[in-house]
Coordinates of C-alpha atoms in Angstrom, one line a residue:
M180 CA 56.3 111.0 122.9
R181 CA 56.6 114.7 122.1
Y182 CA 60.0 114.8 123.6
R183 CA 61.2 111.8 121.5
M184 CA 59.9 113.4 118.3
M185 CA 61.7 116.6 119.1
M186 CA 64.9 114.6 119.7
L187 CA 64.3 112.8 116.5
V188 CA 64.0 116.0 114.4
F189 CA 67.1 117.5 116.1
F190 CA 69.3 114.5 115.4
V191 CA 68.0 113.9 111.8
V192 CA 68.8 117.6 111.0
F193 CA 72.1 117.5 112.7
F194 CA 73.1 114.3 111.0
L195 CA 72.2 115.6 107.5
L196 CA 74.1 118.9 108.1
I197 CA 77.2 116.9 109.0
D198 CA 76.7 114.6 106.0
Y199 CA 76.2 117.5 103.5
Y200 CA 79.3 119.4 104.7
F201 CA 81.4 116.2 104.7
F202 CA 80.1 115.1 101.3
Q203 CA 81.6 118.2 99.8
G204 CA 85.0 116.9 100.9
V205 CA 84.2 113.5 99.4
L206 CA 83.4 115.2 96.1
T207 CA 86.7 117.0 96.1
A208 CA 88.8 114.0 97.2
T209 CA 87.2 111.7 94.5
R210 CA 87.3 114.4 91.7
S211 CA 90.2 112.8 89.9
W212 CA 89.0 109.2 90.5
S213 CA 88.0 107.1 87.5
S214 CA 84.6 105.5 87.1
P215 CA 83.0 103.4 88.5
W216 CA 84.8 103.9 91.9
K217 CA 83.9 107.6 91.9
G218 CA 80.2 106.8 91.6
I219 CA 80.3 103.9 94.1
V220 CA 81.9 106.0 96.8
R221 CA 79.7 109.0 96.2
I222 CA 76.5 107.0 96.2
G223 CA 77.6 104.6 98.9
F224 CA 78.4 107.6 101.2
W225 CA 74.7 108.1 101.7
F226 CA 73.8 104.6 102.7
P227 CA 74.9 104.9 106.3
T228 CA 73.0 108.2 106.5
G229 CA 69.8 106.5 105.3
M230 CA 70.2 103.6 107.8
A231 CA 70.9 106.0 110.6
V232 CA 67.8 108.0 109.9
V233 CA 65.7 104.9 109.7
V234 CA 67.1 103.6 113.0
L235 CA 66.4 107.0 114.7
I236 CA 62.9 107.0 113.5
W237 CA 62.3 103.4 114.6
W238 CA 63.9 104.3 118.0
A239 CA 61.6 107.2 118.4
V240 CA 58.3 105.7 117.3
G241 CA 58.9 102.0 117.5
N242 CA 60.1 99.5 120.0
P243 CA 63.9 99.1 120.1
Y244 CA 63.6 96.5 122.8
L245 CA 62.5 94.0 120.2
L246 CA 66.2 93.7 119.6
S247 CA 68.5 92.0 122.1
S248 CA 70.6 94.3 124.3
S249 CA 73.7 93.2 122.4
A250 CA 72.1 94.0 119.0
R251 CA 71.2 97.5 120.3
N252 CA 74.8 98.1 121.4
F253 CA 76.0 97.4 117.9
V254 CA 73.4 99.6 116.3
I255 CA 74.3 102.4 118.7
T256 CA 78.0 101.9 118.2
G257 CA 77.6 101.9 114.4
I258 CA 75.9 105.3 114.5
V259 CA 78.2 106.8 117.1
A260 CA 81.4 105.6 115.2
T261 CA 80.1 106.8 111.8
Y262 CA 79.3 110.3 113.0
L263 CA 82.2 110.7 115.3
S264 CA 84.4 110.0 112.3
K265 CA 82.5 112.4 110.1
V266 CA 82.7 115.1 112.7
L267 CA 86.4 114.8 112.9
G268 CA 86.6 114.9 109.1
V269 CA 84.4 118.0 109.2
L270 CA 86.8 119.7 111.6
V271 CA 89.6 119.2 109.1
L272 CA 87.5 120.5 106.2
F273 CA 86.3 123.4 108.2
G274 CA 89.9 124.4 109.1
G275 CA 90.7 124.4 105.4
D276 CA 87.6 126.5 104.6
V277 CA 88.6 129.0 107.3
Y278 CA 92.0 129.3 105.6
R279 CA 90.3 129.6 102.2
G280 CA 88.1 132.3 103.6
I281 CA 91.0 134.3 105.0
R282 CA 92.8 134.1 101.6
W283 CA 89.6 135.3 99.8
V284 CA 89.3 138.2 102.2
A285 CA 93.0 139.1 102.0
G286 CA 92.8 138.9 98.2
Y287 CA 89.6 141.0 98.0
F288 CA 91.2 143.8 100.1
G289 CA 94.7 143.3 98.7
K290 CA 95.8 142.4 95.3
G291 CA 92.4 141.7 94.0
E292 CA 92.9 137.9 93.7
G293 CA 89.9 137.2 95.8
L294 CA 87.3 139.2 93.8
P295 CA 83.8 137.8 93.9
G296 CA 83.4 135.1 91.3
K297 CA 87.0 134.0 91.8
S298 CA 86.5 131.5 94.6
I299 CA 89.5 129.5 95.9
A300 CA 89.0 125.8 95.2
R301 CA 88.9 123.4 98.1
S302 CA 92.2 121.4 98.3
E303 CA 92.0 117.9 97.0
F304 CA 94.9 117.0 99.3
L305 CA 93.1 118.4 102.4
S306 CA 89.9 116.6 101.5
T307 CA 91.8 113.4 101.3
I308 CA 93.4 114.1 104.7
A309 CA 89.8 114.6 106.1
L310 CA 88.8 111.2 104.8
A311 CA 91.9 109.6 106.3
T312 CA 91.1 111.3 109.6
A313 CA 87.5 110.1 109.6
A314 CA 88.8 106.5 109.1
V315 CA 90.8 106.5 112.4
P316 CA 87.8 106.3 114.8
V317 CA 86.2 103.6 112.8
A318 CA 89.4 101.6 112.9
A319 CA 89.8 102.2 116.7
F320 CA 86.2 101.1 117.3
A321 CA 86.6 98.0 115.3
Y322 CA 89.9 97.1 117.0
G323 CA 88.3 97.6 120.5
I324 CA 85.4 95.2 119.6
I325 CA 87.6 92.5 118.0
S326 CA 90.6 92.7 120.3
G327 CA 89.7 94.6 123.5
A328 CA 86.3 93.3 124.5
H329 CA 87.5 90.0 125.9
D330 CA 91.1 90.7 126.6
Y331 CA 90.8 89.7 130.2
R332 CA 93.6 90.5 132.6
V333 CA 94.2 89.5 136.2
R334 CA 95.3 92.3 138.5
R335 CA 96.9 91.3 141.9
V336 CA 96.8 93.7 144.8
T337 CA 98.0 93.3 148.5
V338 CA 96.2 95.2 151.2
R339 CA 97.5 95.3 154.7
L340 CA 94.9 95.8 157.4
K341 CA 95.9 96.6 160.9
N342 CA 93.0 94.7 162.6
L343 CA 93.1 91.6 160.4
P344 CA 93.0 88.4 162.6
K345 CA 95.6 85.7 162.1
S346 CA 93.1 83.3 160.7
F347 CA 92.4 85.6 157.7
D348 CA 96.1 86.5 157.1
G349 CA 96.8 85.8 153.4
M350 CA 93.2 85.4 152.4
R351 CA 92.7 85.9 148.7
I352 CA 89.5 87.7 147.5
G353 CA 88.5 87.5 143.9
Q354 CA 86.5 90.5 142.7
I355 CA 84.5 90.6 139.5
S356 CA 82.2 93.4 138.6
D357 CA 79.9 94.8 135.9
I358 CA 79.2 91.6 134.0
H359 CA 76.4 93.1 131.9
S360 CA 75.4 89.8 130.4
G361 CA 73.0 91.3 128.0
S362 CA 76.0 92.8 126.0
F363 CA 78.0 89.7 125.3
W364 CA 78.5 88.5 121.8
N365 CA 81.2 85.9 122.2
K366 CA 80.1 83.2 124.6
T367 CA 83.4 81.2 124.2
A368 CA 85.5 84.2 125.2
V369 CA 83.4 84.9 128.2
K370 CA 83.7 81.3 129.3
G371 CA 87.4 81.6 128.9
G372 CA 87.5 84.7 131.2
V373 CA 85.6 82.9 134.0
E374 CA 88.0 79.9 133.7
M375 CA 91.0 82.3 133.9
F376 CA 89.5 83.7 137.1
M377 CA 88.9 80.4 138.7
R378 CA 92.5 79.2 138.0
E379 CA 93.4 81.9 140.6
K380 CA 91.7 79.7 143.3
P381 CA 90.3 82.7 145.4
D382 CA 89.2 81.9 149.0
M383 CA 86.2 84.2 148.6
I384 CA 84.6 85.9 145.6
F385 CA 82.9 89.3 145.5
F386 CA 80.6 90.3 142.6
T387 CA 80.0 94.1 142.9
G388 CA 77.0 94.6 140.7
D389 CA 75.4 95.1 137.3
L390 CA 74.7 91.4 136.4
V391 CA 72.5 92.7 133.4
N392 CA 71.9 95.8 131.4
N393 CA 68.2 96.1 132.0
Q394 CA 66.2 92.8 131.9
A395 CA 66.8 89.8 134.2
N396 CA 66.4 87.4 131.3
E397 CA 69.6 88.6 129.8
V398 CA 71.6 86.4 132.0
K399 CA 69.6 83.2 131.3
E400 CA 71.9 81.8 128.6
Y401 CA 75.0 82.6 130.7
V402 CA 74.0 80.8 133.9
P403 CA 76.0 77.8 133.0
I404 CA 79.1 79.9 132.7
F405 CA 78.8 82.2 135.7
E406 CA 77.6 79.6 138.1
K407 CA 81.1 78.2 137.9
L408 CA 82.2 81.0 140.1
R409 CA 82.8 79.2 143.4
A410 CA 85.1 79.7 146.4
P411 CA 85.6 77.9 149.7
L412 CA 84.3 80.8 151.8
G413 CA 81.5 81.7 149.5
V414 CA 80.5 84.0 146.6
F415 CA 78.9 87.2 147.7
S416 CA 77.1 89.8 145.5
V417 CA 75.3 93.1 145.4
T418 CA 73.2 95.0 142.9
G419 CA 74.3 97.7 140.6
N420 CA 72.4 100.6 139.0
H421 CA 71.6 98.7 135.9
D422 CA 70.0 95.8 137.7
Y423 CA 66.9 97.7 138.8
G424 CA 65.7 98.2 135.2
D425 CA 65.6 101.9 135.6
Y426 CA 66.7 102.5 132.0
H427 CA 64.1 100.3 130.3
R428 CA 60.7 101.2 129.0
W429 CA 58.4 99.0 131.0
E430 CA 54.7 98.3 130.4
S431 CA 53.9 98.9 134.0
K432 CA 55.4 99.3 137.5
E433 CA 54.4 95.8 138.1
A434 CA 56.4 94.5 135.2
K435 CA 59.5 96.4 136.4
S436 CA 59.0 94.9 139.9
R437 CA 58.7 91.4 138.6
N438 CA 61.9 91.9 136.6
F439 CA 63.8 92.8 139.8
E440 CA 62.4 89.8 141.5
D441 CA 63.7 87.7 138.7
L442 CA 67.0 89.4 139.0
I443 CA 67.2 88.4 142.6
K444 CA 66.3 84.8 141.7
A445 CA 69.0 84.8 139.1
H446 CA 71.6 85.4 141.8
Q447 CA 70.2 82.6 143.8
T448 CA 70.3 80.3 140.7
L449 CA 73.9 81.2 140.2
G450 CA 74.7 80.3 143.8
Y451 CA 75.6 83.9 144.8
D452 CA 74.8 85.1 148.3
L453 CA 73.1 88.4 147.4
L454 CA 73.4 91.0 150.1
M455 CA 70.5 93.5 150.1
N456 CA 71.6 96.0 152.7
E457 CA 72.7 93.2 155.0
H458 CA 75.9 91.4 156.2
R459 CA 77.3 88.0 156.7
I460 CA 79.8 87.0 159.5
I461 CA 82.6 84.7 158.5
A462 CA 84.2 82.9 161.4
L463 CA 87.4 81.0 161.4
G464 CA 87.8 79.7 164.9
D465 CA 87.4 82.6 167.3
D466 CA 88.2 85.1 164.6
K467 CA 85.4 87.0 162.8
L468 CA 85.2 89.0 159.6
A469 CA 82.1 90.9 158.4
I470 CA 81.0 91.1 154.8
L471 CA 78.6 94.0 154.2
G472 CA 76.5 94.3 151.1
N473 CA 74.9 97.6 150.0
E474 CA 72.3 98.0 147.4
N475 CA 73.3 100.6 144.7
W476 CA 74.1 103.9 146.2
G477 CA 75.6 106.7 144.1
V478 CA 76.1 110.4 144.0
R479 CA 74.8 110.6 140.4
F480 CA 72.7 107.5 140.2
S481 CA 70.0 105.7 142.1
R482 CA 70.2 105.4 145.8
Y483 CA 68.6 102.1 147.0
G484 CA 71.2 101.3 149.5
N485 CA 71.0 101.5 153.3
L486 CA 74.4 101.1 154.9
Q487 CA 73.2 101.8 158.3
Q488 CA 71.0 98.7 158.1
A489 CA 73.8 96.6 156.6
H490 CA 76.2 97.7 159.2
A491 CA 74.0 97.0 162.3
G492 CA 75.2 93.9 164.1
T493 CA 78.8 93.9 162.8
E494 CA 80.3 95.5 165.9
D495 CA 82.1 92.4 167.1
A496 CA 83.8 91.8 163.8
A497 CA 87.5 92.7 163.7
V498 CA 87.5 93.6 160.1
K499 CA 84.6 94.8 157.9
L500 CA 84.6 94.5 154.1
L501 CA 81.9 96.3 152.1
L502 CA 80.6 95.6 148.6
S503 CA 79.1 98.7 147.1
H504 CA 78.7 99.1 143.3
D505 CA 79.4 102.9 142.9
P506 CA 82.7 104.2 144.1
T507 CA 81.3 107.6 144.9
H508 CA 79.7 106.0 147.9
W509 CA 83.1 105.8 149.6
D510 CA 83.7 109.5 149.9
A511 CA 80.1 110.5 150.2
E512 CA 79.0 108.1 153.0
V513 CA 81.3 105.3 153.9
R514 CA 84.4 107.3 155.0
P515 CA 82.5 110.1 156.8
N516 CA 80.1 107.9 158.7
F517 CA 81.6 104.4 158.9
S518 CA 85.2 104.7 159.8
D519 CA 85.3 101.1 161.0
I520 CA 84.7 99.7 157.5
D521 CA 88.3 98.7 156.6
M522 CA 87.8 98.2 152.8
T523 CA 85.2 98.9 150.2
F524 CA 85.0 97.0 146.8
A525 CA 83.3 98.8 143.9
G526 CA 83.1 98.9 140.1
H527 CA 80.6 100.8 138.0
T528 CA 83.0 103.1 136.0
H529 CA 84.3 100.5 133.5
G530 CA 87.3 102.9 133.1
F531 CA 85.0 104.3 130.4
Q532 CA 86.1 101.3 128.3
F533 CA 88.6 103.7 126.8
G534 CA 91.9 105.1 127.9
V535 CA 95.7 104.7 128.1
E536 CA 97.5 102.6 130.6
V537 CA 101.3 102.4 130.3
G538 CA 103.1 101.2 133.4
D539 CA 102.0 103.3 136.3
F540 CA 100.5 105.9 134.0
K541 CA 96.8 105.7 133.4
W542 CA 94.3 108.2 131.8
S543 CA 90.7 107.9 130.9
P544 CA 88.0 110.5 130.2
V545 CA 86.1 108.9 133.1
Q546 CA 88.6 110.5 135.6
Y547 CA 86.9 113.9 135.0
V548 CA 83.7 112.5 136.4
Y549 CA 84.9 110.0 139.1
K550 CA 87.8 110.8 141.5
Q551 CA 88.3 107.1 142.1
W552 CA 87.8 105.2 138.8
A553 CA 90.2 102.3 138.9
D554 CA 92.7 100.6 141.2
L555 CA 93.4 100.9 144.9
H556 CA 92.8 104.0 147.0
R557 CA 93.6 104.8 150.6
E558 CA 92.5 107.4 153.1
G559 CA 93.8 106.9 156.6
E560 CA 93.3 103.3 157.5
Q561 CA 90.4 102.8 155.0
Y562 CA 90.8 101.4 151.5
L563 CA 88.8 101.4 148.3
Y564 CA 89.3 99.1 145.3
V565 CA 87.6 100.0 142.0
N566 CA 87.4 97.2 139.4
R567 CA 87.4 98.1 135.8
G568 CA 84.6 95.7 135.0
F569 CA 84.3 92.3 133.3
G570 CA 81.8 93.3 130.6
Y571 CA 80.8 96.3 128.6
I572 CA 77.7 98.3 127.8
G573 CA 76.9 100.7 125.0
Y574 CA 80.0 100.2 123.0
P575 CA 80.6 96.4 122.7
G576 CA 84.4 96.7 123.1
R577 CA 87.3 98.3 124.9
V578 CA 90.2 100.4 123.8
G579 CA 93.1 100.7 126.2
I580 CA 91.1 99.8 129.3
V581 CA 90.8 96.0 129.3
P582 CA 88.4 93.9 131.3
E583 CA 89.6 93.1 134.8
L584 CA 89.7 90.2 137.1
T585 CA 90.9 91.2 140.5
I586 CA 92.7 89.2 143.2
V587 CA 93.1 91.1 146.5
E588 CA 95.3 89.4 149.1
L589 CA 94.7 90.6 152.7
K590 CA 97.7 90.7 155.0
R591 CA 98.2 91.8 158.6
A592 CA 99.9 95.2 158.8

């Protein structure tokens, strides 16, 4: 509680300082405006500030989990978008103020134009530029919510495996990851994404974790949609870091444990074969293929997985495919210790839900945290595919990095 109160004071003071400085630019930019617009803008400027302070107080001393996960995402996004915009505006104003200060000093020691009492007025033009700059992030955030959140795209990849048996040559695996059902706000669009996926008619489907944000009950109203994921050779799933409820304030350890039990039951209700550090052998005639499922294991996040346990008993399988939510698992454990795992399927990064992808060029801030954050990667004879995610969390949208439905076709090398 003490820590939350300290953070509350810090953010309230931080926000008020930003608002006060930015408001000086608002005063300058609206100086020549006529009434009542001048008053409306100047008074209205402080309404988001008041709302942000109220939300911060409630978050610190109240119970934000009374709101749905989706509603919390919108609240957080509103605050972040507002103050990111203001910070950019402040940077423009600060640059102008630095220039004014240099002129004042030069005038004081030079021609006397900068004598005390003869301050240089802030530029109305520069203040207007600051307001325009502040509007850009808000517009981008809004665009990402309205247009990017459910702009589902199918990505097709062919992977050639040297040990792939003839029976599995041409097998099409559909991968979906990071559903985050608690974040959804447009059920019709989500349904459309699942229908788009099923039109690809995959032979097998892999779901690589994060069914919910925190609580198992988030997926309840979406069961009729996601239970439509079906494939002839089965639907296999694993858990992601969010599925364990580690980021939620639970009343007790027992409540958290019950939530995870309910999460496991949700996979069963959906008809998914949840692999908890275990494997399944798929046999077509005399040919065998092993599907391994690892609980979440990441360099930076929780480590519930036990790949040794999942791997045991797969020695006779010609090809081994691993579902592991966090792509950092590949370099940290899979490649060094399990060279016979031919391909790993991961998600987790979401591509940061923000970036640029034009042709073969792609960039996202997440690449400075994750070496493999999207697409197909190869080291020797081992492959990793990182899915950009179906859903979203925190920010209820996407800018530049759209939600992904993956079709991986396996071919004999």
